[in-house]
Amino acid sequence: MSAIRQTSDTDTGPITPVYRLPIDHPSVWKPADFASAADYTIELTARQLRDVEHAIARVKAAGLGLDDLGREHFELPSLRPVIDEIRRQIEKGRGFVVVRRLPVEAYSKDDLGMIFWGIGTHLGHGLSQSVLGDRLGHVKDFSREDPMARAYRNKQELSPHTDSADLVGLFCLRDAQSGGVSQLTSATAVHNVLCDEYPAVLERLYRGYSFHRRGEEQPGEPPYTPYRVPVYSNTEGNVSARYVRTYVEAGEAAAGRPMDDAELAVLDRFEEVTKRPDLMLEFTLRPGEMYFINNYTILHARTAFDDGDADEDRRRHLLRLWLEVPGMRPVHPHIRK
């Protein structure tokens, strides 16, 4: 693994060689490739749901908490084919899977968190999602309590982006009164479009940007990455994406390089392509449904949502997992958190 090199004013070349050929891989897809949602959805069977019920009962009987819960505590024998298919699609296939039919009404909120975490232990190692150290994130609108809440903790639209993990999982406990549509775009399909239509934009994205650390830097570190994080990188022929627009703009400004109109136009063009209707898949996660995505080949987003005047226990509420999956794919160290 190469050492992270420091950014300088003259360090403006691509971080990795630009992949200039059409990517031919199952992760390159368009919504039209799917006849229906059944093409990317796994529906849990009655037997598999019984295994989940038995697993959470054993965990509770043993008095285990989330921080104590490992794969060995959450045995799911009949779900092995489901776990294997998720891993296959995440690592070698389309890059995402939707799983449905978990009866959220049958469990408490804490139990549902343990179930989601337990399933996650069969896919990877849970990571902290913020300076708070939370390894099970709560995606809901906290803006009433915290007007400065991070993007996933308010109700505004989220544009296509990636997170800071190998694999990302979202589990819907309650949906919104309106809005909150999930949106997925193949980052490799976008790469092919850029390579064909906007090669100069693609070249600039490979050069990367300083990302703002949003208060998660260690003592003595600057608030931005002192190295460039490429939006696209090519490692051993594997093209990966890493992108959060607000982090890019804030990071470049903090590094003393506020982005001019030409630089912003590059991001505008990239986002325009990611949002093209023929590239963006849209669906709404309903209670009891979850999805898992490859964070390097899938850009995810959501529309704004509205909970109306709903009480706390009736607001839109999703759980989020960030998972590290050793050996999932070779990636450049700059795009790891």
PDB file of C-alpha atoms in Angstrom, residues 51-329:
ATOM      1  CA  ASP A  51     -34.173 -17.952  12.769  1.00  0.00           C
ATOM      2  CA  VAL A  52     -34.030 -14.188  13.314  1.00  0.00           C
ATOM      3  CA  GLU A  53     -36.582 -14.506  16.125  1.00  0.00           C
ATOM      4  CA  HIS A  54     -34.593 -17.288  17.794  1.00  0.00           C
ATOM      5  CA  ALA A  55     -31.305 -15.402  17.400  1.00  0.00           C
ATOM      6  CA  ILE A  56     -32.549 -12.227  19.089  1.00  0.00           C
ATOM      7  CA  ALA A  57     -34.143 -14.306  21.868  1.00  0.00           C
ATOM      8  CA  ARG A  58     -30.781 -15.971  22.566  1.00  0.00           C
ATOM      9  CA  VAL A  59     -28.987 -12.624  22.593  1.00  0.00           C
ATOM     10  CA  LYS A  60     -31.458 -11.157  25.072  1.00  0.00           C
ATOM     11  CA  ALA A  61     -31.348 -14.249  27.284  1.00  0.00           C
ATOM     12  CA  ALA A  62     -27.556 -13.942  27.420  1.00  0.00           C
ATOM     13  CA  GLY A  63     -27.839 -10.280  28.437  1.00  0.00           C
ATOM     14  CA  LEU A  64     -25.686  -9.103  25.522  1.00  0.00           C
ATOM     15  CA  GLY A  65     -25.628  -5.492  24.385  1.00  0.00           C
ATOM     16  CA  LEU A  66     -24.780  -4.092  20.971  1.00  0.00           C
ATOM     17  CA  ASP A  67     -21.112  -3.630  21.845  1.00  0.00           C
ATOM     18  CA  ASP A  68     -20.896  -7.277  22.963  1.00  0.00           C
ATOM     19  CA  LEU A  69     -22.664  -8.775  19.977  1.00  0.00           C
ATOM     20  CA  GLY A  70     -20.497 -10.713  17.518  1.00  0.00           C
ATOM     21  CA  ARG A  71     -21.230 -13.087  14.673  1.00  0.00           C
ATOM     22  CA  GLU A  72     -20.891 -16.077  16.989  1.00  0.00           C
ATOM     23  CA  HIS A  73     -23.773 -14.762  19.119  1.00  0.00           C
ATOM     24  CA  PHE A  74     -26.178 -14.252  16.221  1.00  0.00           C
ATOM     25  CA  GLU A  75     -26.421 -17.551  14.381  1.00  0.00           C
ATOM     26  CA  LEU A  76     -28.654 -17.496  11.316  1.00  0.00           C
ATOM     27  CA  PRO A  77     -28.286 -20.903   9.626  1.00  0.00           C
ATOM     28  CA  SER A  78     -31.160 -20.560   7.162  1.00  0.00           C
ATOM     29  CA  LEU A  79     -30.012 -17.048   6.183  1.00  0.00           C
ATOM     30  CA  ARG A  80     -26.618 -18.262   4.957  1.00  0.00           C
ATOM     31  CA  PRO A  81     -27.775 -18.220   1.295  1.00  0.00           C
ATOM     32  CA  VAL A  82     -29.070 -14.665   1.810  1.00  0.00           C
ATOM     33  CA  ILE A  83     -25.788 -13.514   3.367  1.00  0.00           C
ATOM     34  CA  ASP A  84     -23.835 -15.191   0.568  1.00  0.00           C
ATOM     35  CA  GLU A  85     -25.975 -13.534  -2.112  1.00  0.00           C
ATOM     36  CA  ILE A  86     -25.604 -10.109  -0.502  1.00  0.00           C
ATOM     37  CA  ARG A  87     -21.832 -10.520  -0.407  1.00  0.00           C
ATOM     38  CA  ARG A  88     -21.728 -11.786  -3.992  1.00  0.00           C
ATOM     39  CA  GLN A  89     -23.757  -8.874  -5.316  1.00  0.00           C
ATOM     40  CA  ILE A  90     -21.872  -6.321  -3.225  1.00  0.00           C
ATOM     41  CA  GLU A  91     -18.406  -7.576  -4.124  1.00  0.00           C
ATOM     42  CA  LYS A  92     -18.799  -9.018  -7.623  1.00  0.00           C
ATOM     43  CA  GLY A  93     -22.245  -8.018  -8.862  1.00  0.00           C
ATOM     44  CA  ARG A  94     -24.489  -4.995  -9.247  1.00  0.00           C
ATOM     45  CA  GLY A  95     -23.285  -3.499  -5.954  1.00  0.00           C
ATOM     46  CA  PHE A  96     -26.573  -3.376  -4.043  1.00  0.00           C
ATOM     47  CA  VAL A  97     -29.292  -5.606  -2.603  1.00  0.00           C
ATOM     48  CA  VAL A  98     -32.689  -4.847  -1.056  1.00  0.00           C
ATOM     49  CA  VAL A  99     -33.950  -7.229   1.663  1.00  0.00           C
ATOM     50  CA  ARG A 100     -37.567  -7.130   2.755  1.00  0.00           C
ATOM     51  CA  ARG A 101     -40.252  -8.643   4.979  1.00  0.00           C
ATOM     52  CA  LEU A 102     -38.755  -8.258   8.460  1.00  0.00           C
ATOM     53  CA  PRO A 103     -41.801  -7.646  10.713  1.00  0.00           C
ATOM     54  CA  VAL A 104     -40.822  -4.444  12.541  1.00  0.00           C
ATOM     55  CA  GLU A 105     -44.120  -4.425  14.443  1.00  0.00           C
ATOM     56  CA  ALA A 106     -43.090  -7.640  16.221  1.00  0.00           C
ATOM     57  CA  TYR A 107     -40.021  -6.144  17.917  1.00  0.00           C
ATOM     58  CA  SER A 108     -39.000  -3.198  20.053  1.00  0.00           C
ATOM     59  CA  LYS A 109     -36.784  -0.474  18.617  1.00  0.00           C
ATOM     60  CA  ASP A 110     -33.825  -1.820  20.591  1.00  0.00           C
ATOM     61  CA  ASP A 111     -34.454  -5.352  19.344  1.00  0.00           C
ATOM     62  CA  LEU A 112     -34.579  -4.118  15.741  1.00  0.00           C
ATOM     63  CA  GLY A 113     -31.234  -2.405  16.223  1.00  0.00           C
ATOM     64  CA  MET A 114     -29.750  -5.636  17.569  1.00  0.00           C
ATOM     65  CA  ILE A 115     -31.196  -7.619  14.653  1.00  0.00           C
ATOM     66  CA  PHE A 116     -29.758  -5.225  12.073  1.00  0.00           C
ATOM     67  CA  TRP A 117     -26.407  -5.213  13.832  1.00  0.00           C
ATOM     68  CA  GLY A 118     -26.491  -9.009  14.102  1.00  0.00           C
ATOM     69  CA  ILE A 119     -27.082  -9.390  10.367  1.00  0.00           C
ATOM     70  CA  GLY A 120     -24.278  -6.894   9.784  1.00  0.00           C
ATOM     71  CA  THR A 121     -21.807  -9.037  11.747  1.00  0.00           C
ATOM     72  CA  HIS A 122     -22.129 -11.666   9.011  1.00  0.00           C
ATOM     73  CA  LEU A 123     -21.147  -9.095   6.374  1.00  0.00           C
ATOM     74  CA  GLY A 124     -18.350  -7.097   7.993  1.00  0.00           C
ATOM     75  CA  HIS A 125     -17.028  -5.214  11.006  1.00  0.00           C
ATOM     76  CA  GLY A 126     -19.078  -2.273  12.314  1.00  0.00           C
ATOM     77  CA  LEU A 127     -17.399   1.145  12.222  1.00  0.00           C
ATOM     78  CA  SER A 128     -17.943   4.344  14.188  1.00  0.00           C
ATOM     79  CA  GLN A 129     -20.034   6.820  12.202  1.00  0.00           C
ATOM     80  CA  SER A 130     -19.164  10.071  13.975  1.00  0.00           C
ATOM     81  CA  VAL A 131     -17.141  11.674  16.735  1.00  0.00           C
ATOM     82  CA  LEU A 132     -19.893  10.421  19.050  1.00  0.00           C
ATOM     83  CA  GLY A 133     -18.622   6.888  18.474  1.00  0.00           C
ATOM     84  CA  ASP A 134     -22.015   5.602  17.376  1.00  0.00           C
ATOM     85  CA  ARG A 135     -21.730   2.377  15.392  1.00  0.00           C
ATOM     86  CA  LEU A 136     -25.468   2.122  14.746  1.00  0.00           C
ATOM     87  CA  GLY A 137     -26.587   5.382  13.158  1.00  0.00           C
ATOM     88  CA  HIS A 138     -30.096   6.810  13.401  1.00  0.00           C
ATOM     89  CA  VAL A 139     -31.187   8.491  10.172  1.00  0.00           C
ATOM     90  CA  LYS A 140     -34.063  10.794  11.070  1.00  0.00           C
ATOM     91  CA  ASP A 141     -34.942  14.460  11.305  1.00  0.00           C
ATOM     92  CA  PHE A 142     -33.303  15.953  14.382  1.00  0.00           C
ATOM     93  CA  SER A 143     -33.504  19.527  13.074  1.00  0.00           C
ATOM     94  CA  ARG A 144     -36.201  20.436  15.612  1.00  0.00           C
ATOM     95  CA  GLU A 145     -33.780  19.609  18.409  1.00  0.00           C
ATOM     96  CA  ASP A 146     -30.539  20.509  16.582  1.00  0.00           C
ATOM     97  CA  PRO A 147     -30.777  23.104  13.769  1.00  0.00           C
ATOM     98  CA  MET A 148     -27.125  22.347  12.865  1.00  0.00           C
ATOM     99  CA  ALA A 149     -27.668  18.580  12.542  1.00  0.00           C
ATOM    100  CA  ARG A 150     -25.559  16.756   9.933  1.00  0.00           C
ATOM    101  CA  ALA A 151     -27.188  15.930   6.608  1.00  0.00           C
ATOM    102  CA  TYR A 152     -28.355  12.433   7.564  1.00  0.00           C
ATOM    103  CA  ARG A 153     -29.942  13.908  10.708  1.00  0.00           C
ATOM    104  CA  ASN A 154     -32.242  16.383   8.954  1.00  0.00           C
ATOM    105  CA  LYS A 155     -35.006  16.141   6.347  1.00  0.00           C
ATOM    106  CA  GLN A 156     -33.402  17.907   3.411  1.00  0.00           C
ATOM    107  CA  GLU A 157     -32.581  16.349   0.059  1.00  0.00           C
ATOM    108  CA  LEU A 158     -29.278  14.476  -0.055  1.00  0.00           C
ATOM    109  CA  SER A 159     -27.517  14.570  -3.418  1.00  0.00           C
ATOM    110  CA  PRO A 160     -25.614  11.493  -4.690  1.00  0.00           C
ATOM    111  CA  HIS A 161     -22.660  10.732  -2.438  1.00  0.00           C
ATOM    112  CA  THR A 162     -20.664   7.976  -0.776  1.00  0.00           C
ATOM    113  CA  ASP A 163     -20.052   7.279   2.911  1.00  0.00           C
ATOM    114  CA  SER A 164     -16.899   6.387   4.870  1.00  0.00           C
ATOM    115  CA  ALA A 165     -17.051   2.593   4.789  1.00  0.00           C
ATOM    116  CA  ASP A 166     -16.716  -0.404   2.491  1.00  0.00           C
ATOM    117  CA  LEU A 167     -20.351  -1.427   2.807  1.00  0.00           C
ATOM    118  CA  VAL A 168     -23.331   0.698   3.871  1.00  0.00           C
ATOM    119  CA  GLY A 169     -26.632  -0.649   5.167  1.00  0.00           C
ATOM    120  CA  LEU A 170     -29.936   1.160   5.770  1.00  0.00           C
ATOM    121  CA  PHE A 171     -32.929  -0.386   7.548  1.00  0.00           C
ATOM    122  CA  CYS A 172     -36.345   1.306   7.544  1.00  0.00           C
ATOM    123  CA  LEU A 173     -38.239   1.249  10.836  1.00  0.00           C
ATOM    124  CA  ARG A 174     -40.746   3.949   9.811  1.00  0.00           C
ATOM    125  CA  ASP A 175     -41.217   5.803   6.554  1.00  0.00           C
ATOM    126  CA  ALA A 176     -42.081   9.482   6.155  1.00  0.00           C
ATOM    127  CA  GLN A 177     -45.488  11.014   5.669  1.00  0.00           C
ATOM    128  CA  SER A 178     -44.202  12.084   2.254  1.00  0.00           C
ATOM    129  CA  GLY A 179     -40.900  12.009   0.372  1.00  0.00           C
ATOM    130  CA  GLY A 180     -37.742  10.248   1.486  1.00  0.00           C
ATOM    131  CA  VAL A 181     -37.357   8.328  -1.769  1.00  0.00           C
ATOM    132  CA  SER A 182     -34.116   6.313  -1.947  1.00  0.00           C
ATOM    133  CA  GLN A 183     -31.973   6.916  -5.031  1.00  0.00           C
ATOM    134  CA  LEU A 184     -29.075   4.745  -6.210  1.00  0.00           C
ATOM    135  CA  THR A 185     -26.765   5.392  -9.154  1.00  0.00           C
ATOM    136  CA  SER A 186     -24.018   3.146 -10.495  1.00  0.00           C
ATOM    137  CA  ALA A 187     -20.774   5.106 -10.087  1.00  0.00           C
ATOM    138  CA  THR A 188     -19.180   2.931 -12.758  1.00  0.00           C
ATOM    139  CA  ALA A 189     -22.013   3.670 -15.211  1.00  0.00           C
ATOM    140  CA  VAL A 190     -21.450   7.380 -14.536  1.00  0.00           C
ATOM    141  CA  HIS A 191     -17.729   6.831 -15.151  1.00  0.00           C
ATOM    142  CA  ASN A 192     -18.522   5.380 -18.582  1.00  0.00           C
ATOM    143  CA  VAL A 193     -20.685   8.385 -19.483  1.00  0.00           C
ATOM    144  CA  LEU A 194     -18.012  10.842 -18.361  1.00  0.00           C
ATOM    145  CA  CYS A 195     -15.325   8.942 -20.260  1.00  0.00           C
ATOM    146  CA  ASP A 196     -17.430   9.149 -23.425  1.00  0.00           C
ATOM    147  CA  GLU A 197     -18.995  12.614 -23.108  1.00  0.00           C
ATOM    148  CA  TYR A 198     -16.853  14.637 -20.676  1.00  0.00           C
ATOM    149  CA  PRO A 199     -13.291  13.256 -20.542  1.00  0.00           C
ATOM    150  CA  ALA A 200     -11.888  16.522 -19.149  1.00  0.00           C
ATOM    151  CA  VAL A 201     -14.323  16.335 -16.221  1.00  0.00           C
ATOM    152  CA  LEU A 202     -13.296  12.747 -15.553  1.00  0.00           C
ATOM    153  CA  GLU A 203      -9.609  13.716 -15.619  1.00  0.00           C
ATOM    154  CA  ARG A 204     -10.238  16.460 -13.035  1.00  0.00           C
ATOM    155  CA  LEU A 205     -12.127  14.080 -10.751  1.00  0.00           C
ATOM    156  CA  TYR A 206      -9.148  11.706 -10.752  1.00  0.00           C
ATOM    157  CA  ARG A 207      -6.964  14.557  -9.467  1.00  0.00           C
ATOM    158  CA  GLY A 208      -9.060  14.740  -6.325  1.00  0.00           C
ATOM    159  CA  TYR A 209      -9.686  17.340  -3.654  1.00  0.00           C
ATOM    160  CA  SER A 210      -8.989  17.982  -0.003  1.00  0.00           C
ATOM    161  CA  PHE A 211     -11.965  16.753   2.023  1.00  0.00           C
ATOM    162  CA  HIS A 212     -13.128  18.560   5.143  1.00  0.00           C
ATOM    163  CA  ARG A 213     -12.952  16.340   8.218  1.00  0.00           C
ATOM    164  CA  ARG A 214     -16.032  17.813   9.916  1.00  0.00           C
ATOM    165  CA  GLY A 215     -14.492  17.843  13.372  1.00  0.00           C
ATOM    166  CA  GLU A 216     -13.285  14.236  13.160  1.00  0.00           C
ATOM    167  CA  GLU A 217      -9.594  15.089  12.846  1.00  0.00           C
ATOM    168  CA  GLN A 218      -7.161  13.917  15.510  1.00  0.00           C
ATOM    169  CA  PRO A 219      -5.452  16.426  17.863  1.00  0.00           C
ATOM    170  CA  GLY A 220      -2.848  18.395  15.959  1.00  0.00           C
ATOM    171  CA  GLU A 221      -4.311  17.541  12.545  1.00  0.00           C
ATOM    172  CA  PRO A 222      -5.755  20.156  10.159  1.00  0.00           C
ATOM    173  CA  PRO A 223      -9.529  20.221   9.644  1.00  0.00           C
ATOM    174  CA  TYR A 224      -9.044  19.005   6.072  1.00  0.00           C
ATOM    175  CA  THR A 225      -7.151  16.113   4.500  1.00  0.00           C
ATOM    176  CA  PRO A 226      -3.596  17.294   3.693  1.00  0.00           C
ATOM    177  CA  TYR A 227      -3.708  14.901   0.729  1.00  0.00           C
ATOM    178  CA  ARG A 228      -6.085  14.845  -2.195  1.00  0.00           C
ATOM    179  CA  VAL A 229      -8.998  12.409  -2.152  1.00  0.00           C
ATOM    180  CA  PRO A 230      -9.844  11.332  -5.709  1.00  0.00           C
ATOM    181  CA  VAL A 231     -13.506  11.221  -6.691  1.00  0.00           C
ATOM    182  CA  TYR A 232     -12.533   8.374  -8.998  1.00  0.00           C
ATOM    183  CA  SER A 233      -9.504   6.135  -8.581  1.00  0.00           C
ATOM    184  CA  ASN A 234      -8.178   3.112 -10.435  1.00  0.00           C
ATOM    185  CA  THR A 235      -6.475   0.496  -8.271  1.00  0.00           C
ATOM    186  CA  GLU A 236      -5.418  -2.735  -9.971  1.00  0.00           C
ATOM    187  CA  GLY A 237      -8.079  -2.138 -12.605  1.00  0.00           C
ATOM    188  CA  ASN A 238     -10.828  -1.586 -10.010  1.00  0.00           C
ATOM    189  CA  VAL A 239     -12.504   1.811 -10.420  1.00  0.00           C
ATOM    190  CA  SER A 240     -13.830   3.208  -7.129  1.00  0.00           C
ATOM    191  CA  ALA A 241     -15.688   6.399  -6.206  1.00  0.00           C
ATOM    192  CA  ARG A 242     -15.521   8.656  -3.152  1.00  0.00           C
ATOM    193  CA  TYR A 243     -17.636  11.818  -3.137  1.00  0.00           C
ATOM    194  CA  VAL A 244     -19.408  14.189  -0.766  1.00  0.00           C
ATOM    195  CA  ARG A 245     -19.797  17.611  -2.356  1.00  0.00           C
ATOM    196  CA  THR A 246     -20.051  19.614   0.856  1.00  0.00           C
ATOM    197  CA  TYR A 247     -16.863  17.981   2.140  1.00  0.00           C
ATOM    198  CA  VAL A 248     -15.063  18.831  -1.111  1.00  0.00           C
ATOM    199  CA  GLU A 249     -16.054  22.498  -1.159  1.00  0.00           C
ATOM    200  CA  ALA A 250     -15.370  23.002   2.557  1.00  0.00           C
ATOM    201  CA  GLY A 251     -12.089  21.082   2.391  1.00  0.00           C
ATOM    202  CA  GLU A 252     -10.721  23.036  -0.552  1.00  0.00           C
ATOM    203  CA  ALA A 253     -11.678  26.318   1.142  1.00  0.00           C
ATOM    204  CA  ALA A 254     -10.023  25.270   4.416  1.00  0.00           C
ATOM    205  CA  ALA A 255      -6.882  24.315   2.471  1.00  0.00           C
ATOM    206  CA  GLY A 256      -6.720  27.840   1.046  1.00  0.00           C
ATOM    207  CA  ARG A 257      -8.039  26.909  -2.394  1.00  0.00           C
ATOM    208  CA  PRO A 258     -11.656  28.121  -2.558  1.00  0.00           C
ATOM    209  CA  MET A 259     -13.218  26.687  -5.695  1.00  0.00           C
ATOM    210  CA  ASP A 260     -13.837  29.068  -8.590  1.00  0.00           C
ATOM    211  CA  ASP A 261     -16.680  28.833 -11.100  1.00  0.00           C
ATOM    212  CA  ALA A 262     -14.736  26.518 -13.406  1.00  0.00           C
ATOM    213  CA  GLU A 263     -14.010  24.104 -10.565  1.00  0.00           C
ATOM    214  CA  LEU A 264     -17.612  24.168  -9.363  1.00  0.00           C
ATOM    215  CA  ALA A 265     -18.753  23.501 -12.933  1.00  0.00           C
ATOM    216  CA  VAL A 266     -16.865  20.185 -12.831  1.00  0.00           C
ATOM    217  CA  LEU A 267     -18.867  19.088  -9.785  1.00  0.00           C
ATOM    218  CA  ASP A 268     -22.069  20.403 -11.358  1.00  0.00           C
ATOM    219  CA  ARG A 269     -21.488  18.303 -14.463  1.00  0.00           C
ATOM    220  CA  PHE A 270     -20.650  15.218 -12.409  1.00  0.00           C
ATOM    221  CA  GLU A 271     -23.825  15.594 -10.351  1.00  0.00           C
ATOM    222  CA  GLU A 272     -25.913  16.258 -13.460  1.00  0.00           C
ATOM    223  CA  VAL A 273     -24.828  12.904 -14.850  1.00  0.00           C
ATOM    224  CA  THR A 274     -25.439  11.071 -11.553  1.00  0.00           C
ATOM    225  CA  LYS A 275     -29.012  12.379 -11.503  1.00  0.00           C
ATOM    226  CA  ARG A 276     -29.953  11.500 -15.060  1.00  0.00           C
ATOM    227  CA  PRO A 277     -33.260   9.602 -15.003  1.00  0.00           C
ATOM    228  CA  ASP A 278     -31.826   6.831 -17.173  1.00  0.00           C
ATOM    229  CA  LEU A 279     -29.039   6.256 -14.611  1.00  0.00           C
ATOM    230  CA  MET A 280     -30.739   6.824 -11.236  1.00  0.00           C
ATOM    231  CA  LEU A 281     -32.840   4.066  -9.691  1.00  0.00           C
ATOM    232  CA  GLU A 282     -35.574   5.282  -7.319  1.00  0.00           C
ATOM    233  CA  PHE A 283     -37.584   3.342  -4.757  1.00  0.00           C
ATOM    234  CA  THR A 284     -38.994   3.909  -1.291  1.00  0.00           C
ATOM    235  CA  LEU A 285     -37.840   1.751   1.612  1.00  0.00           C
ATOM    236  CA  ARG A 286     -40.876   0.692   3.619  1.00  0.00           C
ATOM    237  CA  PRO A 287     -40.860  -0.502   7.244  1.00  0.00           C
ATOM    238  CA  GLY A 288     -39.142  -3.876   7.446  1.00  0.00           C
ATOM    239  CA  GLU A 289     -37.009  -3.285   4.339  1.00  0.00           C
ATOM    240  CA  MET A 290     -33.263  -2.711   4.216  1.00  0.00           C
ATOM    241  CA  TYR A 291     -30.616  -2.235   1.587  1.00  0.00           C
ATOM    242  CA  PHE A 292     -26.896  -2.897   1.470  1.00  0.00           C
ATOM    243  CA  ILE A 293     -24.595  -1.146  -1.006  1.00  0.00           C
ATOM    244  CA  ASN A 294     -20.985  -1.248  -2.157  1.00  0.00           C
ATOM    245  CA  ASN A 295     -19.755   2.187  -1.125  1.00  0.00           C
ATOM    246  CA  TYR A 296     -17.193   2.303  -3.955  1.00  0.00           C
ATOM    247  CA  THR A 297     -19.460   1.460  -6.891  1.00  0.00           C
ATOM    248  CA  ILE A 298     -22.806   2.918  -5.765  1.00  0.00           C
ATOM    249  CA  LEU A 299     -23.701   6.564  -5.153  1.00  0.00           C
ATOM    250  CA  HIS A 300     -26.715   6.919  -2.882  1.00  0.00           C
ATOM    251  CA  ALA A 301     -29.091   9.816  -2.311  1.00  0.00           C
ATOM    252  CA  ARG A 302     -32.596  10.593  -1.120  1.00  0.00           C
ATOM    253  CA  THR A 303     -35.302  13.143  -1.761  1.00  0.00           C
ATOM    254  CA  ALA A 304     -36.398  15.568   0.951  1.00  0.00           C
ATOM    255  CA  PHE A 305     -39.079  14.231   3.262  1.00  0.00           C
ATOM    256  CA  ASP A 306     -41.789  15.567   5.541  1.00  0.00           C
ATOM    257  CA  ASP A 307     -43.040  14.060   8.791  1.00  0.00           C
ATOM    258  CA  GLY A 308     -45.779  16.654   9.150  1.00  0.00           C
ATOM    259  CA  ASP A 309     -46.696  17.187  12.796  1.00  0.00           C
ATOM    260  CA  ALA A 310     -45.942  13.594  13.739  1.00  0.00           C
ATOM    261  CA  ASP A 311     -44.801  12.819  17.254  1.00  0.00           C
ATOM    262  CA  GLU A 312     -41.304  11.485  17.864  1.00  0.00           C
ATOM    263  CA  ASP A 313     -42.383   7.840  17.656  1.00  0.00           C
ATOM    264  CA  ARG A 314     -44.060   8.394  14.277  1.00  0.00           C
ATOM    265  CA  ARG A 315     -41.267  10.216  12.419  1.00  0.00           C
ATOM    266  CA  ARG A 316     -39.291   8.675   9.575  1.00  0.00           C
ATOM    267  CA  HIS A 317     -36.587   6.517  11.148  1.00  0.00           C
ATOM    268  CA  LEU A 318     -33.909   4.445   9.465  1.00  0.00           C
ATOM    269  CA  LEU A 319     -30.955   2.646  11.029  1.00  0.00           C
ATOM    270  CA  ARG A 320     -27.552   2.844   9.345  1.00  0.00           C
ATOM    271  CA  LEU A 321     -24.550   0.533   9.392  1.00  0.00           C
ATOM    272  CA  TRP A 322     -21.045   1.322   8.180  1.00  0.00           C
ATOM    273  CA  LEU A 323     -19.136  -1.908   7.702  1.00  0.00           C
ATOM    274  CA  GLU A 324     -15.505  -2.659   6.996  1.00  0.00           C
ATOM    275  CA  VAL A 325     -15.143  -5.742   4.805  1.00  0.00           C
ATOM    276  CA  PRO A 326     -11.514  -6.937   4.736  1.00  0.00           C
ATOM    277  CA  GLY A 327     -10.400  -7.987   1.278  1.00  0.00           C
ATOM    278  CA  MET A 328     -13.560  -6.711  -0.425  1.00  0.00           C
ATOM    279  CA  ARG A 329     -11.637  -4.863  -3.133  1.00  0.00           C
TER     280      ARG A 329
END
